[in-house]
Amino acid sequence: MKAHITLLLILSLLLSCSRKKPSVTDRINYDKGYDYLEASKKDSAFKYFNKAKDDFIQKGYPSYAGNCLVLMGIIQCEAGDYYGAQETALSAIKFLDKKKDSVEIVSNYNNLGISCQKLKDYKRAAEFYNQASVYAQDSIKRFTLLNNMAVSYVYLKEYNRAINIYNSILSSNMEKKSIIFSKVYDNLAFAKFKQNAQYDAEYELNEAFQIREKLKDNDGLNASFSHLTEYFEDRDTITALFYAKKMFQTASVNNSPDDKLEALQKIIQLEEPENIKTTFKQYQNLKDSLETARNKSKNQFALERYDSEKFKRENIEKDNNILKLLFGVAALIVAIIFIVIGYRRRQLKLKQEKEIEIKNTQLKMSKKVHDVVANGIYQVMTKIENQEDFNRDNALDELEFVYEKSRDISYDKIGEEKEFSKVISELIASFNSESVKTFTAGNNPGIWEPISATVKEEIYQMIRELMVNMKKHSQASHVAVKFENTNNLVEIQYKDNGIGISGDLIYKNGLRNTASRMEAINGTITFDTKIEKGLKVNLSFPVS
């Protein structure tokens, strides 16, 4: 990680010639942050990089502002503030130019991958490593990022993906005794072992270890000791314990507290019970000390960002006070304009609504004339035609009823004078003849008790519409109407054995009113025209 920061700073300086360069005065805080970072005073470095970032944003140096945020994110990640590191790194992306700032972009995505991996979000870590590899300018850096991505896949137990990546790296023309080769070679052997616990990875793990030892790659040696410990854990406890202690020694030389904790944890698992107490106490003390230091850094980073944002907010508020007055005047003028426009639109809308109301009234009256007069007279004609004992007086009574209804056509009381289930039964039975047999099922009084008079009127008219349509068009010999109340939903099923009707002709056969009535009572109507013979219509509507 330290090498990563140093490399980033050096390359940033080399690439600065392709950017708009800030003056010495503009970069005072940046240079101070750089000096503190080289002196390993990372808290102070973070503070001055944060100030420099604000300077660069204000003075128009976005790439330098992005560079500051990348460095701040890396500092946070090294200090264990992984969530803070992610937030800072993500905010850096918008300032970096994909063509000019590829070095910073690589480091930034790599840092996001590291922080995600530390938080055990391995899937996102792999994604960030992959994004970083796209911008990598040299093969070693790209191989390193692909190696990191493969490590994430090992954590995810997607061993085949990891192994394929390792093999693709090793198949390139890289130096066989290099740090990157030993890293990938070691990780490949370890991935095969994790995939299959019986895999003999000892030779490969030792070969990678020997390369690292010759190169004095202490970070790499730490990884080798960790892998060898895990490999021998279930094979040879004494050997595994030996490598765990070697890992602790190397981590101590590297001053890597996380690796020391991991080594102590392995030693505790492998050590004899009588020796565990001392090791566990050492582990606990190191863990507490590390958590305290990291919490302190997290708080300091958060306070620094908060103070910076607070200062910016105060300056913005001062500027906003002037703008508020201007906006207030402008808003008043706009409001007056909108009031005038709104008033005129309101007048126009009222006029249009009045015209629509008149048209709806005319349509409603037309529908009532059809329902009450036309269908009523047709019902009387049907009775006269089909019932031999239907005498003249009864016909006159029926016609007088239609006449009375037409006189007060604006209000009907269908279903209020007589119990509604009987009204429905009589309606359906009135279409019974020698050629047509009608059947009713489930039409009991309880179904209609909670139904309002208005809805009853609509249901009456709809059923009559269906029966009239049947009589006129269907040539049916059997008609059945079934009623059912399920979970406060009334369902009416009409079915006949006539010639049926195609879907595109439904609304051309007098059934247009039926569909519109169902909409008025929040119900649904379904025409099943695909049955083997006849027509099936399902009506349903809520009780309330």
GROMACS .gro file of N, CA and C in nm, residues 82-83 86 109-131 145-159 161-162 165-166 190 194 230 262 265:
model
  150
   82TYR      N    1  -1.284   0.218   0.600
   82TYR     CA    2  -1.318   0.165   0.469
   82TYR      C    3  -1.442   0.231   0.408
   83TYR      N    4  -1.544   0.256   0.490
   83TYR     CA    5  -1.663   0.323   0.436
   83TYR      C    6  -1.630   0.466   0.395
   86GLN      N    7  -1.445   0.461   0.066
   86GLN     CA    8  -1.534   0.441  -0.049
   86GLN      C    9  -1.602   0.571  -0.087
  109TYR      N   10  -0.987   0.316  -0.851
  109TYR     CA   11  -1.067   0.194  -0.858
  109TYR      C   12  -1.003   0.080  -0.779
  110ASN      N   13  -0.870   0.075  -0.781
  110ASN     CA   14  -0.801  -0.027  -0.702
  110ASN      C   15  -0.829  -0.007  -0.553
  111ASN      N   16  -0.828   0.120  -0.510
  111ASN     CA   17  -0.856   0.150  -0.370
  111ASN      C   18  -1.000   0.113  -0.333
  112LEU      N   19  -1.094   0.137  -0.427
  112LEU     CA   20  -1.233   0.096  -0.404
  112LEU      C   21  -1.242  -0.056  -0.391
  113GLY      N   22  -1.164  -0.127  -0.475
  113GLY     CA   23  -1.162  -0.273  -0.465
  113GLY      C   24  -1.108  -0.320  -0.331
  114ILE      N   25  -0.999  -0.256  -0.285
  114ILE     CA   26  -0.939  -0.295  -0.156
  114ILE      C   27  -1.037  -0.271  -0.042
  115SER      N   28  -1.101  -0.153  -0.040
  115SER     CA   29  -1.193  -0.120   0.069
  115SER      C   30  -1.313  -0.214   0.070
  116CYS      N   31  -1.365  -0.249  -0.051
  116CYS     CA   32  -1.477  -0.343  -0.058
  116CYS      C   33  -1.434  -0.482  -0.009
  117GLN      N   34  -1.312  -0.522  -0.048
  117GLN     CA   35  -1.263  -0.653  -0.005
  117GLN      C   36  -1.244  -0.658   0.147
  118LYS      N   37  -1.197  -0.548   0.206
  118LYS     CA   38  -1.182  -0.542   0.352
  118LYS      C   39  -1.317  -0.553   0.421
  119LEU      N   40  -1.422  -0.501   0.354
  119LEU     CA   41  -1.558  -0.507   0.410
  119LEU      C   42  -1.630  -0.635   0.369
  120LYS      N   43  -1.556  -0.727   0.304
  120LYS     CA   44  -1.607  -0.857   0.261
  120LYS      C   45  -1.717  -0.847   0.157
  121ASP      N   46  -1.718  -0.735   0.084
  121ASP     CA   47  -1.809  -0.720  -0.029
  121ASP      C   48  -1.729  -0.759  -0.155
  122TYR      N   49  -1.708  -0.890  -0.168
  122TYR     CA   50  -1.615  -0.940  -0.268
  122TYR      C   51  -1.664  -0.923  -0.412
  123LYS      N   52  -1.795  -0.928  -0.431
  123LYS     CA   53  -1.848  -0.911  -0.566
  123LYS      C   54  -1.819  -0.771  -0.620
  124ARG      N   55  -1.845  -0.669  -0.539
  124ARG     CA   56  -1.817  -0.532  -0.583
  124ARG      C   57  -1.666  -0.509  -0.594
  125ALA      N   58  -1.590  -0.572  -0.506
  125ALA     CA   59  -1.444  -0.559  -0.513
  125ALA      C   60  -1.394  -0.608  -0.648
  126ALA      N   61  -1.444  -0.724  -0.693
  126ALA     CA   62  -1.403  -0.777  -0.823
  126ALA      C   63  -1.439  -0.681  -0.936
  127GLU      N   64  -1.556  -0.620  -0.926
  127GLU     CA   65  -1.599  -0.525  -1.030
  127GLU      C   66  -1.506  -0.405  -1.036
  128PHE      N   67  -1.467  -0.352  -0.920
  128PHE     CA   68  -1.379  -0.235  -0.918
  128PHE      C   69  -1.239  -0.270  -0.969
  129TYR      N   70  -1.189  -0.387  -0.932
  129TYR     CA   71  -1.058  -0.429  -0.983
  129TYR      C   72  -1.062  -0.441  -1.135
  130ASN      N   73  -1.171  -0.494  -1.187
  130ASN     CA   74  -1.184  -0.509  -1.331
  130ASN      C   75  -1.187  -0.373  -1.400
  131GLN      N   76  -1.261  -0.276  -1.341
  131GLN     CA   77  -1.264  -0.141  -1.397
  131GLN      C   78  -1.125  -0.078  -1.397
  145LEU      N   79  -0.381  -0.602  -1.093
  145LEU     CA   80  -0.525  -0.577  -1.072
  145LEU      C   81  -0.607  -0.702  -1.104
  146LEU      N   82  -0.570  -0.773  -1.211
  146LEU     CA   83  -0.641  -0.897  -1.244
  146LEU      C   84  -0.619  -1.001  -1.135
  147ASN      N   85  -0.498  -1.004  -1.079
  147ASN     CA   86  -0.470  -1.094  -0.967
  147ASN      C   87  -0.561  -1.061  -0.848
  148ASN      N   88  -0.575  -0.931  -0.819
  148ASN     CA   89  -0.662  -0.889  -0.708
  148ASN      C   90  -0.807  -0.931  -0.734
  149MET      N   91  -0.850  -0.917  -0.860
  149MET     CA   92  -0.986  -0.957  -0.896
  149MET      C   93  -1.005  -1.108  -0.874
  150ALA      N   94  -0.905  -1.186  -0.912
  150ALA     CA   95  -0.913  -1.331  -0.894
  150ALA      C   96  -0.919  -1.368  -0.746
  151VAL      N   97  -0.846  -1.293  -0.661
  151VAL     CA   98  -0.852  -1.317  -0.516
  151VAL      C   99  -0.995  -1.299  -0.466
  152SER      N  100  -1.064  -1.196  -0.518
  152SER     CA  101  -1.204  -1.175  -0.479
  152SER      C  102  -1.290  -1.295  -0.518
  153TYR      N  103  -1.265  -1.351  -0.638
  153TYR     CA  104  -1.341  -1.468  -0.681
  153TYR      C  105  -1.313  -1.589  -0.592
  154VAL      N  106  -1.190  -1.601  -0.541
  154VAL     CA  107  -1.159  -1.711  -0.448
  154VAL      C  108  -1.242  -1.694  -0.321
  155TYR      N  109  -1.251  -1.570  -0.269
  155TYR     CA  110  -1.334  -1.545  -0.151
  155TYR      C  111  -1.480  -1.578  -0.180
  156LEU      N  112  -1.524  -1.554  -0.305
  156LEU     CA  113  -1.662  -1.584  -0.343
  156LEU      C  114  -1.683  -1.732  -0.374
  157LYS      N  115  -1.573  -1.811  -0.367
  157LYS     CA  116  -1.573  -1.954  -0.397
  157LYS      C  117  -1.604  -1.981  -0.544
  158GLU      N  118  -1.578  -1.881  -0.629
  158GLU     CA  119  -1.590  -1.900  -0.774
  158GLU      C  120  -1.451  -1.937  -0.826
  159TYR      N  121  -1.410  -2.058  -0.791
  159TYR     CA  122  -1.271  -2.099  -0.813
  159TYR      C  123  -1.235  -2.109  -0.961
  161ARG      N  124  -1.341  -1.933  -1.212
  161ARG     CA  125  -1.315  -1.799  -1.267
  161ARG      C  126  -1.178  -1.750  -1.223
  162ALA      N  127  -1.147  -1.771  -1.095
  162ALA     CA  128  -1.018  -1.727  -1.043
  162ALA      C  129  -0.903  -1.800  -1.113
  165ILE      N  130  -0.834  -1.678  -1.462
  165ILE     CA  131  -0.763  -1.549  -1.463
  165ILE      C  132  -0.614  -1.570  -1.434
  166TYR      N  133  -0.585  -1.650  -1.332
  166TYR     CA  134  -0.444  -1.676  -1.298
  166TYR      C  135  -0.371  -1.740  -1.416
  190PHE      N  136  -0.297  -2.191  -0.442
  190PHE     CA  137  -0.387  -2.181  -0.328
  190PHE      C  138  -0.532  -2.195  -0.373
  194LYS      N  139  -0.807  -2.464  -0.249
  194LYS     CA  140  -0.937  -2.427  -0.192
  194LYS      C  141  -1.050  -2.495  -0.267
  230GLU      N  142  -0.246  -2.250   0.611
  230GLU     CA  143  -0.380  -2.304   0.584
  230GLU      C  144  -0.370  -2.439   0.514
  262GLU      N  145  -0.402  -1.166   1.189
  262GLU     CA  146  -0.434  -1.291   1.120
  262GLU      C  147  -0.341  -1.403   1.165
  265GLN      N  148  -0.428  -1.519   1.513
  265GLN     CA  149  -0.550  -1.599   1.508
  265GLN      C  150  -0.521  -1.742   1.464
   0.00000   0.00000   0.00000
